[in-house]
mmCIF file of C-alpha atoms in Angstrom:
data_model
loop_
_atom_site.group_PDB
_atom_site.id
_atom_site.type_symbol
_atom_site.label_atom_id
_atom_site.label_comp_id
_atom_site.label_asym_id
_atom_site.label_seq_id
_atom_site.Cartn_x
_atom_site.Cartn_y
_atom_site.Cartn_z
ATOM 1 C CA ASP A 1 19.112 -158.580 -22.730
ATOM 2 C CA ALA A 2 21.572 -160.952 -21.839
ATOM 3 C CA GLY A 3 20.467 -163.307 -24.989
ATOM 4 C CA VAL A 4 19.837 -166.732 -24.635
ATOM 5 C CA ILE A 5 21.716 -168.669 -22.320
ATOM 6 C CA GLN A 6 22.692 -172.052 -22.305
ATOM 7 C CA SER A 7 24.370 -174.432 -19.759
ATOM 8 C CA PRO A 8 26.200 -176.117 -19.584
ATOM 9 C CA ARG A 9 28.774 -175.093 -22.280
ATOM 10 C CA HIS A 10 30.598 -178.209 -22.428
ATOM 11 C CA GLU A 11 29.637 -181.750 -21.257
ATOM 12 C CA VAL A 12 32.081 -184.395 -21.332
ATOM 13 C CA THR A 13 30.592 -187.869 -19.855
ATOM 14 C CA GLU A 14 30.355 -191.462 -19.982
ATOM 15 C CA MET A 15 28.363 -193.651 -22.914
ATOM 16 C CA GLY A 16 25.188 -194.890 -20.179
ATOM 17 C CA GLN A 17 25.113 -191.527 -18.557
ATOM 18 C CA GLU A 18 22.054 -189.271 -18.479
ATOM 19 C CA VAL A 19 22.821 -185.849 -19.587
ATOM 20 C CA THR A 20 20.718 -182.956 -19.535
ATOM 21 C CA LEU A 21 21.161 -179.521 -21.330
ATOM 22 C CA ARG A 22 19.131 -176.232 -20.170
ATOM 23 C CA CYS A 23 17.799 -173.277 -21.917
ATOM 24 C CA LYS A 24 16.957 -169.981 -20.885
ATOM 25 C CA PRO A 25 15.681 -168.293 -24.081
ATOM 26 C CA ILE A 26 14.861 -164.233 -24.560
ATOM 27 C CA SER A 27 12.487 -162.832 -22.382
ATOM 28 C CA GLY A 28 9.014 -162.346 -24.179
ATOM 29 C CA HIS A 29 9.923 -164.908 -26.782
ATOM 30 C CA ASN A 30 7.124 -167.357 -27.364
ATOM 31 C CA SER A 31 9.357 -170.107 -29.425
ATOM 32 C CA LEU A 32 11.684 -172.570 -28.580
ATOM 33 C CA PHE A 33 14.342 -174.619 -30.738
ATOM 34 C CA TRP A 34 16.375 -176.943 -29.701
ATOM 35 C CA TYR A 35 19.321 -177.611 -32.641
ATOM 36 C CA ARG A 36 22.292 -180.750 -32.949
ATOM 37 C CA GLN A 37 25.253 -179.840 -35.098
ATOM 38 C CA THR A 38 27.626 -182.193 -35.977
ATOM 39 C CA MET A 39 30.187 -181.952 -38.806
ATOM 40 C CA MET A 40 28.653 -185.153 -40.843
ATOM 41 C CA ARG A 41 24.732 -183.893 -40.380
ATOM 42 C CA GLY A 42 24.929 -180.454 -40.065
ATOM 43 C CA LEU A 43 22.843 -178.192 -38.008
ATOM 44 C CA GLU A 44 19.260 -180.510 -37.550
ATOM 45 C CA LEU A 45 16.263 -179.188 -36.052
ATOM 46 C CA LEU A 46 15.213 -181.703 -32.900
ATOM 47 C CA ILE A 47 12.439 -180.031 -31.371
ATOM 48 C CA TYR A 48 10.256 -176.750 -31.362
ATOM 49 C CA PHE A 49 7.704 -175.486 -28.692
ATOM 50 C CA ASN A 50 5.313 -172.602 -29.291
ATOM 51 C CA ASN A 51 3.769 -171.274 -26.038
ATOM 52 C CA ASN A 52 5.823 -173.863 -23.940
ATOM 53 C CA VAL A 53 3.692 -176.975 -26.179
ATOM 54 C CA PRO A 54 5.621 -178.846 -28.541
ATOM 55 C CA ILE A 55 4.708 -178.917 -31.719
ATOM 56 C CA ASP A 56 7.277 -180.559 -33.680
ATOM 57 C CA ASP A 57 9.218 -183.096 -32.412
ATOM 58 C CA SER A 58 10.085 -184.857 -35.764
ATOM 59 C CA GLY A 59 13.966 -184.489 -35.391
ATOM 60 C CA MET A 60 13.835 -186.508 -31.811
ATOM 61 C CA PRO A 61 16.303 -188.797 -33.376
ATOM 62 C CA GLU A 62 15.356 -191.985 -30.770
ATOM 63 C CA ASP A 63 13.724 -192.192 -27.376
ATOM 64 C CA ARG A 64 16.557 -191.546 -25.531
ATOM 65 C CA PHE A 65 15.828 -188.061 -26.219
ATOM 66 C CA SER A 66 13.562 -186.124 -24.477
ATOM 67 C CA ALA A 67 12.378 -182.243 -23.884
ATOM 68 C CA LYS A 68 10.638 -180.313 -21.803
ATOM 69 C CA MET A 69 9.518 -176.383 -21.264
ATOM 70 C CA PRO A 70 7.953 -176.248 -17.962
ATOM 71 C CA ASN A 71 7.541 -172.234 -17.802
ATOM 72 C CA ALA A 72 7.991 -169.511 -20.392
ATOM 73 C CA SER A 73 11.773 -169.296 -19.331
ATOM 74 C CA PHE A 74 13.386 -172.915 -19.601
ATOM 75 C CA SER A 75 13.741 -175.392 -21.213
ATOM 76 C CA THR A 76 15.723 -178.893 -21.363
ATOM 77 C CA LEU A 77 16.897 -181.624 -23.221
ATOM 78 C CA LYS A 78 17.517 -184.897 -22.100
ATOM 79 C CA ILE A 79 19.724 -187.855 -23.312
ATOM 80 C CA GLN A 80 19.202 -191.144 -21.336
ATOM 81 C CA PRO A 81 21.168 -192.822 -21.453
ATOM 82 C CA SER A 82 23.923 -191.408 -23.704
ATOM 83 C CA GLU A 83 25.611 -192.706 -26.779
ATOM 84 C CA PRO A 84 29.263 -191.566 -28.115
ATOM 85 C CA ARG A 85 27.063 -190.988 -31.930
ATOM 86 C CA ASP A 86 25.577 -188.450 -29.745
ATOM 87 C CA SER A 87 28.605 -186.276 -29.424
ATOM 88 C CA ALA A 88 27.531 -182.879 -31.168
ATOM 89 C CA VAL A 89 27.124 -179.046 -30.531
ATOM 90 C CA TYR A 90 23.176 -178.674 -29.156
ATOM 91 C CA PHE A 91 22.243 -175.291 -30.075
ATOM 92 C CA CYS A 92 18.934 -173.943 -28.153
ATOM 93 C CA ALA A 93 17.029 -170.866 -30.240
ATOM 94 C CA SER A 94 14.329 -168.511 -29.892
ATOM 95 C CA SER A 95 12.385 -165.816 -31.550
ATOM 96 C CA SER A 96 8.873 -164.403 -31.493
ATOM 97 C CA LEU A 97 6.434 -165.162 -33.657
ATOM 98 C CA ALA A 98 4.524 -161.437 -33.251
ATOM 99 C CA GLY A 99 7.769 -159.957 -34.872
ATOM 100 C CA ALA A 100 8.226 -158.212 -37.944
ATOM 101 C CA LEU A 101 11.059 -161.460 -38.728
ATOM 102 C CA ASP A 102 9.427 -164.009 -37.305
ATOM 103 C CA ASN A 103 11.758 -166.610 -39.370
ATOM 104 C CA GLU A 104 14.402 -164.424 -36.829
ATOM 105 C CA GLN A 105 16.131 -166.921 -34.297
ATOM 106 C CA PHE A 106 18.120 -166.066 -31.528
ATOM 107 C CA PHE A 107 20.724 -168.650 -31.008
ATOM 108 C CA GLY A 108 22.364 -169.305 -27.699
ATOM 109 C CA PRO A 109 26.122 -170.217 -27.409
ATOM 110 C CA GLY A 110 25.515 -174.262 -27.914
ATOM 111 C CA THR A 111 26.624 -177.254 -25.460
ATOM 112 C CA ARG A 112 29.180 -179.178 -26.680
ATOM 113 C CA LEU A 113 28.605 -182.237 -25.660
ATOM 114 C CA THR A 114 31.055 -185.663 -25.600
ATOM 115 C CA VAL A 115 29.930 -188.878 -24.728
ATOM 116 C CA LEU A 116 33.446 -191.135 -24.299
ATOM 117 C CA LEU B 1 10.001 -178.487 -48.121
ATOM 118 C CA ALA B 2 11.686 -175.941 -50.331
ATOM 119 C CA LYS B 3 15.412 -177.936 -50.888
ATOM 120 C CA THR B 4 18.277 -174.958 -51.050
ATOM 121 C CA THR B 5 21.395 -175.107 -52.978
ATOM 122 C CA GLN B 6 24.620 -173.168 -52.619
ATOM 123 C CA PRO B 7 28.103 -173.107 -52.931
ATOM 124 C CA ILE B 8 30.624 -175.254 -50.587
ATOM 125 C CA SER B 9 32.837 -172.438 -50.377
ATOM 126 C CA MET B 10 34.176 -169.354 -51.813
ATOM 127 C CA ASP B 11 37.360 -167.415 -51.323
ATOM 128 C CA SER B 12 37.881 -163.557 -51.254
ATOM 129 C CA TYR B 13 39.844 -160.583 -50.131
ATOM 130 C CA GLU B 14 39.254 -157.979 -47.935
ATOM 131 C CA GLY B 15 37.546 -154.939 -49.270
ATOM 132 C CA GLN B 16 35.664 -156.655 -52.164
ATOM 133 C CA GLU B 17 32.274 -157.126 -52.590
ATOM 134 C CA VAL B 18 30.813 -160.972 -51.984
ATOM 135 C CA ASN B 19 28.021 -162.185 -53.514
ATOM 136 C CA ILE B 20 26.671 -166.227 -52.209
ATOM 137 C CA THR B 21 23.988 -167.358 -54.517
ATOM 138 C CA CYS B 22 21.420 -169.771 -53.399
ATOM 139 C CA SER B 23 18.752 -171.626 -55.970
ATOM 140 C CA HIS B 24 15.386 -172.623 -54.499
ATOM 141 C CA ASN B 25 13.588 -173.933 -57.452
ATOM 142 C CA ASN B 26 11.098 -175.232 -55.888
ATOM 143 C CA ILE B 27 9.829 -172.280 -53.425
ATOM 144 C CA ALA B 28 6.010 -171.718 -52.325
ATOM 145 C CA THR B 29 4.104 -168.721 -52.952
ATOM 146 C CA ASN B 30 4.396 -168.305 -49.229
ATOM 147 C CA ASP B 31 7.526 -168.676 -48.326
ATOM 148 C CA TYR B 32 10.538 -166.227 -47.478
ATOM 149 C CA ILE B 33 14.511 -165.930 -47.801
ATOM 150 C CA THR B 34 16.447 -165.925 -44.973
ATOM 151 C CA TRP B 35 19.921 -165.869 -44.821
ATOM 152 C CA TYR B 36 22.049 -166.541 -41.638
ATOM 153 C CA GLN B 37 25.611 -166.301 -40.503
ATOM 154 C CA GLN B 38 27.530 -168.944 -38.116
ATOM 155 C CA PHE B 39 31.044 -168.124 -36.962
ATOM 156 C CA PRO B 40 33.112 -171.391 -35.582
ATOM 157 C CA SER B 41 32.394 -172.051 -31.621
ATOM 158 C CA GLN B 42 29.031 -169.726 -32.191
ATOM 159 C CA GLY B 43 25.524 -170.586 -32.524
ATOM 160 C CA PRO B 44 23.931 -168.804 -36.097
ATOM 161 C CA ARG B 45 23.236 -165.447 -36.194
ATOM 162 C CA PHE B 46 20.120 -163.468 -38.462
ATOM 163 C CA ILE B 47 21.535 -161.537 -41.462
ATOM 164 C CA ILE B 48 18.650 -160.850 -43.630
ATOM 165 C CA GLN B 49 15.700 -161.974 -44.908
ATOM 166 C CA GLY B 50 13.390 -160.668 -48.161
ATOM 167 C CA TYR B 51 10.603 -161.938 -49.969
ATOM 168 C CA LYS B 52 10.600 -160.164 -53.216
ATOM 169 C CA THR B 53 13.015 -157.972 -55.472
ATOM 170 C CA LYS B 54 15.904 -156.097 -52.858
ATOM 171 C CA VAL B 55 16.331 -156.077 -49.462
ATOM 172 C CA THR B 56 18.909 -153.658 -47.552
ATOM 173 C CA ASN B 57 20.023 -153.248 -44.129
ATOM 174 C CA GLU B 58 22.907 -152.232 -42.568
ATOM 175 C CA VAL B 59 24.838 -155.782 -42.551
ATOM 176 C CA ALA B 60 23.937 -156.991 -46.466
ATOM 177 C CA SER B 61 21.912 -156.914 -49.321
ATOM 178 C CA LEU B 62 19.633 -159.474 -51.020
ATOM 179 C CA PHE B 63 18.314 -159.664 -54.147
ATOM 180 C CA ILE B 64 15.738 -161.684 -55.222
ATOM 181 C CA PRO B 65 14.775 -161.633 -59.054
ATOM 182 C CA ALA B 66 11.087 -162.106 -60.237
ATOM 183 C CA ASP B 67 10.961 -165.798 -60.712
ATOM 184 C CA ARG B 68 11.998 -166.430 -56.664
ATOM 185 C CA LYS B 69 13.843 -169.275 -57.704
ATOM 186 C CA SER B 70 17.300 -167.947 -57.058
ATOM 187 C CA SER B 71 18.505 -165.115 -54.280
ATOM 188 C CA THR B 72 21.560 -163.613 -53.884
ATOM 189 C CA LEU B 73 23.563 -162.332 -50.480
ATOM 190 C CA SER B 74 25.818 -159.252 -51.227
ATOM 191 C CA LEU B 75 28.113 -157.876 -48.227
ATOM 192 C CA PRO B 76 29.849 -155.155 -49.134
ATOM 193 C CA ARG B 77 33.503 -154.734 -48.142
ATOM 194 C CA VAL B 78 34.186 -158.027 -46.796
ATOM 195 C CA SER B 79 36.718 -157.711 -44.009
ATOM 196 C CA LEU B 80 38.793 -160.588 -42.343
ATOM 197 C CA SER B 81 36.113 -161.122 -39.842
ATOM 198 C CA ASP B 82 33.444 -161.989 -42.372
ATOM 199 C CA THR B 83 34.663 -165.241 -42.674
ATOM 200 C CA ALA B 84 31.692 -167.589 -41.713
ATOM 201 C CA VAL B 85 29.404 -170.290 -42.754
ATOM 202 C CA TYR B 86 26.563 -168.791 -44.685
ATOM 203 C CA TYR B 87 23.297 -170.771 -44.964
ATOM 204 C CA CYS B 88 20.636 -169.638 -47.145
ATOM 205 C CA LEU B 89 17.280 -170.899 -46.117
ATOM 206 C CA VAL B 90 13.552 -170.873 -47.320
ATOM 207 C CA GLY B 91 10.369 -171.005 -45.576
ATOM 208 C CA GLY B 92 7.166 -169.446 -44.558
ATOM 209 C CA LEU B 93 6.674 -167.187 -42.153
ATOM 210 C CA GLY B 94 6.118 -168.949 -38.451
ATOM 211 C CA SER B 95 7.095 -172.229 -40.224
ATOM 212 C CA ALA B 96 9.665 -172.986 -37.691
ATOM 213 C CA ARG B 97 10.170 -176.797 -39.096
ATOM 214 C CA GLN B 98 10.609 -175.813 -42.953
ATOM 215 C CA LEU B 99 13.828 -173.439 -41.852
ATOM 216 C CA THR B 100 15.978 -176.254 -42.748
ATOM 217 C CA PHE B 101 19.527 -175.226 -42.900
ATOM 218 C CA GLY B 102 21.932 -176.668 -45.369
ATOM 219 C CA SER B 103 25.075 -177.194 -45.541
ATOM 220 C CA GLY B 104 26.042 -173.687 -46.145
ATOM 221 C CA THR B 105 28.427 -171.435 -48.050
ATOM 222 C CA GLN B 106 32.245 -171.380 -45.745
ATOM 223 C CA LEU B 107 32.712 -167.608 -47.261
ATOM 224 C CA THR B 108 36.965 -167.109 -46.533
ATOM 225 C CA VAL B 109 38.159 -163.186 -46.577
ATOM 226 C CA LEU B 110 41.882 -163.843 -47.252
ATOM 227 C CA PRO B 111 44.012 -160.188 -46.241
#
């Protein structure tokens, strides 16, 4: 398996623009997580899907952030409009609740977002 | 949520055993202890998970005392490539929301 795939790997945009981050989880995994990592705040869980359904989005910072999972193999995290304080590395992770170690999350390589 | 406390940083030399201790005084009965490793510019990677006593895999060992209020990750004979941030997390199985990543411990392995 190729692991969790994220795109783009790097994104530079200007304040006010819409940004869409994409994630393909590991095939067969039924849970998907979006995280944000910054030096100041560390690694924060933004939203968590189980079987394509959002379970907990309390970590989503503002209404400017939205996430969707239209099917088991694809998810998006959208920021509209983007602001400089959204600059961070965004990670997607997936896991299988049916696994023996269901706290084992597999992380993608991340998307480094810079909002100018 | 069970809060964890671990040292901000540690230094070691190649070939030494490294022990990183994490405190989690308010761990709940159904909480497991999980450790992740993160290299620069990469996502965290699962290392080991345990509930009590000792767990060992090909990478590390995890020691958990009877009261479970702390745990120690043991890395045998570290190499330069083990330089990374190590996170201790506490939460129930399947309760992803409870998997809060703290500040972690920056381990630096020196030659």
